[in-house]
């Protein structure tokens, strides 16, 4: 991969631009949840259409991550990064100006397309910018961004909707992306080095179709079931997911044997580090976003906190991730397996502490009782996610980092969907038909959801003892 010789050499400034774009995407996911009641009432939309404001974004984003990562390998990662920002920003404008629910859903799908194009490039550019010993710090910052977005989204959403700027109600949650997107685009033109793609890699159209069908077969039931319940038509999709995934792998083998273009190079798919890092990353993210979804329901519906108060209650978590990002910079590429075990142990202790705090709060929410455990969990997340990214992406060479990044993040999206379905199912199953404000029912439901998060932590603690966890270039 060749870099533009005129590009600035300030790698951390370039990473700041990548993080800004990544933050814009991640916060857009969480901020929309706060606005759903306002959206439904103002647009007078049916509940199933309102759900597609989230589902449409989720599907387009998840389905295009892997192909978009490969496009970065072919056409250049900065070029694709800029393309993604432009589409996302224009789609955000369309969302903010949408006259009705149909236009808004279509614009949200377009937003997902833009996010899918730019997101794989953010991680794929890290190996281009940094030597191996500095990548841990960069990946740690991406973990920090995810933590900040999970907390900032509800806070910012609550502030913007509550302010009702110029009578626009929910629209500023999308319009706020315009100056951020324009700023990120301009900054990327000057600060992110150009990495020319290799068009000789070619485009695997059949692989794209098979991968998309396999992802749809998994995601449609997982995304729809929490809101509409499990339906008979979902079973054929679940049963078809396995054969479709097998067909995709078989096609990649055929392409590799013929020397034809591959969507996911077989060398990556056979790499133990790539599979271990990618799958454990998905397991990790099946717990964390789902936990923040359920804790928000617990605080707001169970105890009557506003979205802003709920977001502020969880702020120690991103502070913990910030502390962890400094630690990962010092660790570099050392002690990968030990850091996964240690980070997962801290994350598990954070979840256990939250369970203790929740079990002991009969009346009002006691912030000081919960805050230390949020902080500990944030430190644990930051120290777990960075080495997992390092392990997964170390298996990719210069021509494959986009494909590897897209695949890791696509697998992560499946993990998030699984987590929402499982943890949400546990939460609402235990909640039953309890009324809003039934604190005892919400407390029991939250404790049940934390049980799944604890199981995930245990898996991550034990995994390095049963599978090799080291960087691909170590021997």
mmCIF file of N, CA and C in Angstrom, residues 292-408:
data_model
loop_
_atom_site.group_PDB
_atom_site.id
_atom_site.type_symbol
_atom_site.label_atom_id
_atom_site.label_comp_id
_atom_site.label_asym_id
_atom_site.label_seq_id
_atom_site.Cartn_x
_atom_site.Cartn_y
_atom_site.Cartn_z
ATOM 1 N N UNK A 292 -26.525 -1.719 28.396
ATOM 2 C CA UNK A 292 -26.903 -0.309 28.490
ATOM 3 C C UNK A 292 -28.345 -0.084 28.063
ATOM 4 N N UNK A 293 -28.849 -0.915 27.139
ATOM 5 C CA UNK A 293 -30.257 -0.829 26.770
ATOM 6 C C UNK A 293 -31.145 -1.202 27.959
ATOM 7 N N UNK A 294 -30.827 -2.307 28.630
ATOM 8 C CA UNK A 294 -31.664 -2.753 29.741
ATOM 9 C C UNK A 294 -31.509 -1.853 30.973
ATOM 10 N N UNK A 295 -30.304 -1.356 31.220
ATOM 11 C CA UNK A 295 -30.125 -0.478 32.388
ATOM 12 C C UNK A 295 -30.878 0.840 32.186
ATOM 13 N N UNK A 296 -30.981 1.282 30.920
ATOM 14 C CA UNK A 296 -31.759 2.486 30.632
ATOM 15 C C UNK A 296 -33.240 2.243 30.912
ATOM 16 N N UNK A 297 -33.741 1.079 30.518
ATOM 17 C CA UNK A 297 -35.135 0.742 30.803
ATOM 18 C C UNK A 297 -35.369 0.635 32.314
ATOM 19 N N UNK A 298 -34.411 0.022 33.005
ATOM 20 C CA UNK A 298 -34.510 -0.137 34.460
ATOM 21 C C UNK A 298 -34.573 1.233 35.159
ATOM 22 N N UNK A 299 -33.706 2.140 34.761
ATOM 23 C CA UNK A 299 -33.638 3.446 35.409
ATOM 24 C C UNK A 299 -34.815 4.342 35.031
ATOM 25 N N UNK A 300 -35.210 4.293 33.746
ATOM 26 C CA UNK A 300 -36.243 5.218 33.283
ATOM 27 C C UNK A 300 -37.654 4.693 33.552
ATOM 28 N N UNK A 301 -37.926 3.451 33.133
ATOM 29 C CA UNK A 301 -39.279 2.908 33.312
ATOM 30 C C UNK A 301 -39.494 2.403 34.736
ATOM 31 N N UNK A 302 -38.448 1.872 35.346
ATOM 32 C CA UNK A 302 -38.596 1.343 36.691
ATOM 33 C C UNK A 302 -38.566 2.405 37.773
ATOM 34 N N UNK A 303 -37.661 3.388 37.614
ATOM 35 C CA UNK A 303 -37.478 4.371 38.685
ATOM 36 C C UNK A 303 -37.826 5.799 38.272
ATOM 37 N N UNK A 304 -38.285 5.983 37.039
ATOM 38 C CA UNK A 304 -38.775 7.283 36.619
ATOM 39 C C UNK A 304 -37.721 8.317 36.283
ATOM 40 N N UNK A 305 -36.464 7.910 36.072
ATOM 41 C CA UNK A 305 -35.433 8.865 35.676
ATOM 42 C C UNK A 305 -35.675 9.322 34.244
ATOM 43 N N UNK A 306 -35.274 10.532 33.925
ATOM 44 C CA UNK A 306 -35.328 10.995 32.540
ATOM 45 C C UNK A 306 -34.175 10.380 31.754
ATOM 46 N N UNK A 307 -34.241 10.512 30.414
ATOM 47 C CA UNK A 307 -33.154 10.003 29.582
ATOM 48 C C UNK A 307 -31.836 10.667 29.946
ATOM 49 N N UNK A 308 -31.892 11.974 30.243
ATOM 50 C CA UNK A 308 -30.682 12.698 30.623
ATOM 51 C C UNK A 308 -30.134 12.180 31.946
ATOM 52 N N UNK A 309 -30.997 12.008 32.939
ATOM 53 C CA UNK A 309 -30.552 11.488 34.230
ATOM 54 C C UNK A 309 -29.998 10.076 34.107
ATOM 55 N N UNK A 310 -30.646 9.269 33.283
ATOM 56 C CA UNK A 310 -30.182 7.898 33.068
ATOM 57 C C UNK A 310 -28.791 7.884 32.442
ATOM 58 N N UNK A 311 -28.592 8.746 31.444
ATOM 59 C CA UNK A 311 -27.278 8.810 30.807
ATOM 60 C C UNK A 311 -26.195 9.281 31.756
ATOM 61 N N UNK A 312 -26.527 10.285 32.563
ATOM 62 C CA UNK A 312 -25.543 10.793 33.523
ATOM 63 C C UNK A 312 -25.184 9.745 34.569
ATOM 64 N N UNK A 313 -26.139 8.898 34.925
ATOM 65 C CA UNK A 313 -25.879 7.868 35.934
ATOM 66 C C UNK A 313 -24.821 6.874 35.483
ATOM 67 N N UNK A 314 -24.685 6.699 34.167
ATOM 68 C CA UNK A 314 -23.739 5.712 33.638
ATOM 69 C C UNK A 314 -22.420 6.329 33.182
ATOM 70 N N UNK A 315 -22.214 7.630 33.414
ATOM 71 C CA UNK A 315 -20.994 8.286 32.928
ATOM 72 C C UNK A 315 -19.686 7.704 33.469
ATOM 73 N N UNK A 316 -19.653 7.073 34.659
ATOM 74 C CA UNK A 316 -18.372 6.482 35.075
ATOM 75 C C UNK A 316 -17.862 5.401 34.119
ATOM 76 N N UNK A 317 -18.759 4.806 33.361
ATOM 77 C CA UNK A 317 -18.322 3.740 32.452
ATOM 78 C C UNK A 317 -17.361 4.263 31.379
ATOM 79 N N UNK A 318 -17.724 5.295 30.598
ATOM 80 C CA UNK A 318 -16.755 5.805 29.623
ATOM 81 C C UNK A 318 -15.507 6.403 30.267
ATOM 82 N N UNK A 319 -15.636 6.906 31.494
ATOM 83 C CA UNK A 319 -14.433 7.378 32.194
ATOM 84 C C UNK A 319 -13.484 6.204 32.413
ATOM 85 N N UNK A 320 -14.050 5.048 32.766
ATOM 86 C CA UNK A 320 -13.241 3.839 32.915
ATOM 87 C C UNK A 320 -12.584 3.428 31.613
ATOM 88 N N UNK A 321 -13.330 3.546 30.503
ATOM 89 C CA UNK A 321 -12.749 3.204 29.197
ATOM 90 C C UNK A 321 -11.620 4.167 28.859
ATOM 91 N N UNK A 322 -11.767 5.445 29.217
ATOM 92 C CA UNK A 322 -10.706 6.434 29.001
ATOM 93 C C UNK A 322 -9.448 6.045 29.767
ATOM 94 N N UNK A 323 -9.601 5.627 31.010
ATOM 95 C CA UNK A 323 -8.458 5.175 31.805
ATOM 96 C C UNK A 323 -7.800 3.969 31.132
ATOM 97 N N UNK A 324 -8.640 3.063 30.636
ATOM 98 C CA UNK A 324 -8.117 1.862 29.981
ATOM 99 C C UNK A 324 -7.365 2.194 28.699
ATOM 100 N N UNK A 325 -7.809 3.232 27.983
ATOM 101 C CA UNK A 325 -7.129 3.583 26.736
ATOM 102 C C UNK A 325 -5.690 4.030 27.004
ATOM 103 N N UNK A 326 -5.477 4.700 28.134
ATOM 104 C CA UNK A 326 -4.106 5.075 28.507
ATOM 105 C C UNK A 326 -3.289 3.831 28.854
ATOM 106 N N UNK A 327 -3.930 2.863 29.490
ATOM 107 C CA UNK A 327 -3.245 1.629 29.851
ATOM 108 C C UNK A 327 -2.855 0.827 28.611
ATOM 109 N N UNK A 328 -3.762 0.754 27.630
ATOM 110 C CA UNK A 328 -3.471 -0.031 26.426
ATOM 111 C C UNK A 328 -2.332 0.592 25.623
ATOM 112 N N UNK A 329 -2.235 1.938 25.686
ATOM 113 C CA UNK A 329 -1.113 2.579 25.016
ATOM 114 C C UNK A 329 0.213 2.159 25.623
ATOM 115 N N UNK A 330 0.253 1.978 26.917
ATOM 116 C CA UNK A 330 1.481 1.530 27.581
ATOM 117 C C UNK A 330 1.748 0.060 27.292
ATOM 118 N N UNK A 331 0.696 -0.765 27.270
ATOM 119 C CA UNK A 331 0.876 -2.198 27.014
ATOM 120 C C UNK A 331 1.384 -2.464 25.600
ATOM 121 N N UNK A 332 0.913 -1.658 24.621
ATOM 122 C CA UNK A 332 1.305 -1.897 23.241
ATOM 123 C C UNK A 332 0.817 -3.244 22.758
ATOM 124 N N UNK A 333 1.741 -4.082 22.291
ATOM 125 C CA UNK A 333 1.382 -5.416 21.791
ATOM 126 C C UNK A 333 1.803 -6.518 22.758
ATOM 127 N N UNK A 334 2.074 -6.155 24.001
ATOM 128 C CA UNK A 334 2.546 -7.143 24.975
ATOM 129 C C UNK A 334 1.391 -7.787 25.732
ATOM 130 N N UNK A 335 1.615 -9.008 26.186
ATOM 131 C CA UNK A 335 0.733 -9.712 27.123
ATOM 132 C C UNK A 335 -0.723 -9.749 26.638
ATOM 133 N N UNK A 336 -0.918 -10.095 25.383
ATOM 134 C CA UNK A 336 -2.245 -10.073 24.776
ATOM 135 C C UNK A 336 -3.236 -10.940 25.559
ATOM 136 N N UNK A 337 -2.891 -12.212 25.757
ATOM 137 C CA UNK A 337 -3.818 -13.134 26.425
ATOM 138 C C UNK A 337 -4.094 -12.702 27.861
ATOM 139 N N UNK A 338 -3.048 -12.257 28.574
ATOM 140 C CA UNK A 338 -3.238 -11.839 29.968
ATOM 141 C C UNK A 338 -4.151 -10.626 30.058
ATOM 142 N N UNK A 339 -4.037 -9.736 29.084
ATOM 143 C CA UNK A 339 -4.880 -8.542 29.098
ATOM 144 C C UNK A 339 -6.340 -8.894 28.850
ATOM 145 N N UNK A 340 -6.602 -9.875 27.979
ATOM 146 C CA UNK A 340 -7.979 -10.315 27.757
ATOM 147 C C UNK A 340 -8.558 -10.907 29.041
ATOM 148 N N UNK A 341 -7.780 -11.766 29.697
ATOM 149 C CA UNK A 341 -8.236 -12.375 30.953
ATOM 150 C C UNK A 341 -8.463 -11.296 32.011
ATOM 151 N N UNK A 342 -7.499 -10.392 32.186
ATOM 152 C CA UNK A 342 -7.612 -9.350 33.193
ATOM 153 C C UNK A 342 -8.752 -8.394 32.914
ATOM 154 N N UNK A 343 -8.885 -7.971 31.631
ATOM 155 C CA UNK A 343 -9.962 -7.052 31.271
ATOM 156 C C UNK A 343 -11.329 -7.680 31.470
ATOM 157 N N UNK A 344 -11.471 -8.952 31.053
ATOM 158 C CA UNK A 344 -12.753 -9.642 31.224
ATOM 159 C C UNK A 344 -13.078 -9.851 32.695
ATOM 160 N N UNK A 345 -12.037 -10.086 33.506
ATOM 161 C CA UNK A 345 -12.255 -10.244 34.952
ATOM 162 C C UNK A 345 -12.774 -8.945 35.560
ATOM 163 N N UNK A 346 -12.177 -7.816 35.176
ATOM 164 C CA UNK A 346 -12.653 -6.517 35.670
ATOM 165 C C UNK A 346 -14.077 -6.236 35.182
ATOM 166 N N UNK A 347 -14.351 -6.581 33.909
ATOM 167 C CA UNK A 347 -15.696 -6.381 33.369
ATOM 168 C C UNK A 347 -16.710 -7.220 34.152
ATOM 169 N N UNK A 348 -16.344 -8.492 34.414
ATOM 170 C CA UNK A 348 -17.227 -9.361 35.178
ATOM 171 C C UNK A 348 -17.456 -8.854 36.593
ATOM 172 N N UNK A 349 -16.399 -8.328 37.228
ATOM 173 C CA UNK A 349 -16.552 -7.759 38.565
ATOM 174 C C UNK A 349 -17.457 -6.531 38.536
ATOM 175 N N UNK A 350 -17.354 -5.758 37.445
ATOM 176 C CA UNK A 350 -18.237 -4.602 37.291
ATOM 177 C C UNK A 350 -19.695 -5.026 37.209
ATOM 178 N N UNK A 351 -19.971 -6.072 36.426
ATOM 179 C CA UNK A 351 -21.348 -6.569 36.331
ATOM 180 C C UNK A 351 -21.821 -7.129 37.679
ATOM 181 N N UNK A 352 -20.948 -7.886 38.356
ATOM 182 C CA UNK A 352 -21.316 -8.446 39.661
ATOM 183 C C UNK A 352 -21.595 -7.334 40.665
ATOM 184 N N UNK A 353 -20.777 -6.282 40.640
ATOM 185 C CA UNK A 353 -21.000 -5.153 41.529
ATOM 186 C C UNK A 353 -22.310 -4.438 41.237
ATOM 187 N N UNK A 354 -22.650 -4.332 39.943
ATOM 188 C CA UNK A 354 -23.938 -3.729 39.583
ATOM 189 C C UNK A 354 -25.094 -4.553 40.133
ATOM 190 N N UNK A 355 -24.961 -5.886 40.047
ATOM 191 C CA UNK A 355 -26.004 -6.755 40.601
ATOM 192 C C UNK A 355 -26.150 -6.538 42.106
ATOM 193 N N UNK A 356 -25.020 -6.428 42.809
ATOM 194 C CA UNK A 356 -25.054 -6.167 44.251
ATOM 195 C C UNK A 356 -25.723 -4.828 44.548
ATOM 196 N N UNK A 357 -25.358 -3.804 43.763
ATOM 197 C CA UNK A 357 -25.916 -2.470 43.986
ATOM 198 C C UNK A 357 -27.420 -2.457 43.734
ATOM 199 N N UNK A 358 -27.846 -3.073 42.647
ATOM 200 C CA UNK A 358 -29.269 -3.085 42.292
ATOM 201 C C UNK A 358 -30.083 -3.891 43.300
ATOM 202 N N UNK A 359 -29.538 -5.024 43.739
ATOM 203 C CA UNK A 359 -30.261 -5.865 44.697
ATOM 204 C C UNK A 359 -30.489 -5.148 46.023
ATOM 205 N N UNK A 360 -29.618 -4.219 46.354
ATOM 206 C CA UNK A 360 -29.719 -3.550 47.646
ATOM 207 C C UNK A 360 -30.434 -2.217 47.622
ATOM 208 N N UNK A 361 -30.938 -1.790 46.448
ATOM 209 C CA UNK A 361 -31.624 -0.494 46.363
ATOM 210 C C UNK A 361 -33.131 -0.728 46.310
ATOM 211 N N UNK A 362 -33.795 -0.554 47.429
ATOM 212 C CA UNK A 362 -35.240 -0.757 47.480
ATOM 213 C C UNK A 362 -36.006 0.516 47.120
ATOM 214 N N UNK A 363 -35.467 1.652 47.511
ATOM 215 C CA UNK A 363 -36.181 2.906 47.297
ATOM 216 C C UNK A 363 -35.663 3.660 46.089
ATOM 217 N N UNK A 364 -34.846 4.698 46.347
ATOM 218 C CA UNK A 364 -34.323 5.528 45.279
ATOM 219 C C UNK A 364 -33.001 4.969 44.740
ATOM 220 N N UNK A 365 -32.648 5.433 43.523
ATOM 221 C CA UNK A 365 -31.362 5.079 42.937
ATOM 222 C C UNK A 365 -30.252 5.794 43.703
ATOM 223 N N UNK A 366 -29.271 5.040 44.145
ATOM 224 C CA UNK A 366 -28.118 5.614 44.852
ATOM 225 C C UNK A 366 -26.927 5.600 43.891
ATOM 226 N N UNK A 367 -26.624 6.778 43.355
ATOM 227 C CA UNK A 367 -25.597 6.857 42.315
ATOM 228 C C UNK A 367 -24.243 6.362 42.816
ATOM 229 N N UNK A 368 -23.870 6.736 44.032
ATOM 230 C CA UNK A 368 -22.563 6.350 44.565
ATOM 231 C C UNK A 368 -22.452 4.837 44.772
ATOM 232 N N UNK A 369 -23.591 4.169 44.891
ATOM 233 C CA UNK A 369 -23.578 2.714 45.048
ATOM 234 C C UNK A 369 -23.274 2.019 43.712
ATOM 235 N N UNK A 370 -23.679 2.654 42.616
ATOM 236 C CA UNK A 370 -23.499 2.060 41.293
ATOM 237 C C UNK A 370 -22.231 2.543 40.587
ATOM 238 N N UNK A 371 -21.831 3.793 40.845
ATOM 239 C CA UNK A 371 -20.750 4.428 40.081
ATOM 240 C C UNK A 371 -19.440 3.649 40.074
ATOM 241 N N UNK A 372 -18.947 3.132 41.222
ATOM 242 C CA UNK A 372 -17.656 2.421 41.185
ATOM 243 C C UNK A 372 -17.670 1.202 40.268
ATOM 244 N N UNK A 373 -18.839 0.552 40.172
ATOM 245 C CA UNK A 373 -18.923 -0.661 39.354
ATOM 246 C C UNK A 373 -19.005 -0.323 37.875
ATOM 247 N N UNK A 374 -19.651 0.809 37.548
ATOM 248 C CA UNK A 374 -19.605 1.282 36.164
ATOM 249 C C UNK A 374 -18.159 1.608 35.773
ATOM 250 N N UNK A 375 -17.441 2.274 36.668
ATOM 251 C CA UNK A 375 -16.043 2.631 36.401
ATOM 252 C C UNK A 375 -15.197 1.384 36.170
ATOM 253 N N UNK A 376 -15.350 0.392 37.041
ATOM 254 C CA UNK A 376 -14.584 -0.841 36.916
ATOM 255 C C UNK A 376 -14.919 -1.571 35.618
ATOM 256 N N UNK A 377 -16.211 -1.607 35.274
ATOM 257 C CA UNK A 377 -16.609 -2.254 34.028
ATOM 258 C C UNK A 377 -16.029 -1.564 32.810
ATOM 259 N N UNK A 378 -15.969 -0.229 32.833
ATOM 260 C CA UNK A 378 -15.383 0.513 31.721
ATOM 261 C C UNK A 378 -13.907 0.216 31.548
ATOM 262 N N UNK A 379 -13.187 0.135 32.661
ATOM 263 C CA UNK A 379 -11.766 -0.229 32.599
ATOM 264 C C UNK A 379 -11.619 -1.630 32.022
ATOM 265 N N UNK A 380 -12.515 -2.532 32.421
ATOM 266 C CA UNK A 380 -12.462 -3.893 31.905
ATOM 267 C C UNK A 380 -12.728 -3.963 30.414
ATOM 268 N N UNK A 381 -13.749 -3.233 29.937
ATOM 269 C CA UNK A 381 -14.058 -3.246 28.514
ATOM 270 C C UNK A 381 -12.883 -2.731 27.696
ATOM 271 N N UNK A 382 -12.325 -1.585 28.102
ATOM 272 C CA UNK A 382 -11.226 -1.004 27.345
ATOM 273 C C UNK A 382 -10.019 -1.909 27.262
ATOM 274 N N UNK A 383 -9.760 -2.669 28.325
ATOM 275 C CA UNK A 383 -8.606 -3.563 28.328
ATOM 276 C C UNK A 383 -8.881 -4.893 27.632
ATOM 277 N N UNK A 384 -10.143 -5.182 27.332
ATOM 278 C CA UNK A 384 -10.486 -6.420 26.631
ATOM 279 C C UNK A 384 -10.583 -6.214 25.128
ATOM 280 N N UNK A 385 -11.245 -5.153 24.725
ATOM 281 C CA UNK A 385 -11.542 -4.984 23.307
ATOM 282 C C UNK A 385 -10.292 -4.683 22.483
ATOM 283 N N UNK A 386 -9.356 -3.920 23.024
ATOM 284 C CA UNK A 386 -8.162 -3.564 22.261
ATOM 285 C C UNK A 386 -7.333 -4.784 21.861
ATOM 286 N N UNK A 387 -6.957 -5.686 22.779
ATOM 287 C CA UNK A 387 -6.196 -6.858 22.349
ATOM 288 C C UNK A 387 -6.975 -7.770 21.412
ATOM 289 N N UNK A 388 -8.303 -7.839 21.541
ATOM 290 C CA UNK A 388 -9.082 -8.664 20.619
ATOM 291 C C UNK A 388 -9.011 -8.116 19.198
ATOM 292 N N UNK A 389 -9.098 -6.795 19.052
ATOM 293 C CA UNK A 389 -8.932 -6.183 17.728
ATOM 294 C C UNK A 389 -7.522 -6.437 17.195
ATOM 295 N N UNK A 390 -6.534 -6.316 18.066
ATOM 296 C CA UNK A 390 -5.157 -6.548 17.635
ATOM 297 C C UNK A 390 -4.971 -7.970 17.118
ATOM 298 N N UNK A 391 -5.513 -8.944 17.833
ATOM 299 C CA UNK A 391 -5.382 -10.351 17.427
ATOM 300 C C UNK A 391 -6.059 -10.575 16.079
ATOM 301 N N UNK A 392 -7.289 -10.069 15.915
ATOM 302 C CA UNK A 392 -8.045 -10.313 14.691
ATOM 303 C C UNK A 392 -7.391 -9.657 13.478
ATOM 304 N N UNK A 393 -6.994 -8.399 13.600
ATOM 305 C CA UNK A 393 -6.487 -7.664 12.441
ATOM 306 C C UNK A 393 -5.015 -7.939 12.160
ATOM 307 N N UNK A 394 -4.296 -8.542 13.115
ATOM 308 C CA UNK A 394 -2.895 -8.873 12.853
ATOM 309 C C UNK A 394 -2.766 -9.958 11.797
ATOM 310 N N UNK A 395 -3.849 -10.699 11.563
ATOM 311 C CA UNK A 395 -3.821 -11.783 10.572
ATOM 312 C C UNK A 395 -3.896 -11.265 9.143
ATOM 313 N N UNK A 396 -4.229 -9.980 8.954
ATOM 314 C CA UNK A 396 -4.415 -9.421 7.618
ATOM 315 C C UNK A 396 -3.137 -8.775 7.118
ATOM 316 N N UNK A 397 -2.848 -8.952 5.824
ATOM 317 C CA UNK A 397 -1.734 -8.221 5.231
ATOM 318 C C UNK A 397 -2.270 -6.913 4.658
ATOM 319 N N UNK A 398 -1.398 -6.136 4.013
ATOM 320 C CA UNK A 398 -1.782 -4.806 3.552
ATOM 321 C C UNK A 398 -2.961 -4.821 2.597
ATOM 322 N N UNK A 399 -3.085 -5.880 1.792
ATOM 323 C CA UNK A 399 -4.157 -5.939 0.807
ATOM 324 C C UNK A 399 -5.488 -6.370 1.399
ATOM 325 N N UNK A 400 -5.488 -6.856 2.627
ATOM 326 C CA UNK A 400 -6.698 -7.471 3.185
ATOM 327 C C UNK A 400 -7.223 -6.774 4.441
ATOM 328 N N UNK A 401 -6.614 -5.676 4.898
ATOM 329 C CA UNK A 401 -7.047 -5.088 6.162
ATOM 330 C C UNK A 401 -8.477 -4.544 6.084
ATOM 331 N N UNK A 402 -8.882 -4.034 4.929
ATOM 332 C CA UNK A 402 -10.252 -3.564 4.781
ATOM 333 C C UNK A 402 -11.246 -4.703 4.891
ATOM 334 N N UNK A 403 -10.951 -5.796 4.193
ATOM 335 C CA UNK A 403 -11.815 -6.967 4.263
ATOM 336 C C UNK A 403 -11.875 -7.513 5.680
ATOM 337 N N UNK A 404 -10.719 -7.594 6.343
ATOM 338 C CA UNK A 404 -10.676 -8.104 7.713
ATOM 339 C C UNK A 404 -11.448 -7.193 8.660
ATOM 340 N N UNK A 405 -11.276 -5.877 8.525
ATOM 341 C CA UNK A 405 -11.990 -4.940 9.380
ATOM 342 C C UNK A 405 -13.492 -5.040 9.169
ATOM 343 N N UNK A 406 -13.918 -5.102 7.906
ATOM 344 C CA UNK A 406 -15.345 -5.224 7.619
ATOM 345 C C UNK A 406 -15.923 -6.502 8.181
ATOM 346 N N UNK A 407 -15.173 -7.612 8.056
ATOM 347 C CA UNK A 407 -15.660 -8.899 8.556
ATOM 348 C C UNK A 407 -15.773 -8.896 10.073
ATOM 349 N N UNK A 408 -14.750 -8.362 10.752
ATOM 350 C CA UNK A 408 -14.780 -8.323 12.221
ATOM 351 C C UNK A 408 -15.969 -7.501 12.706
#
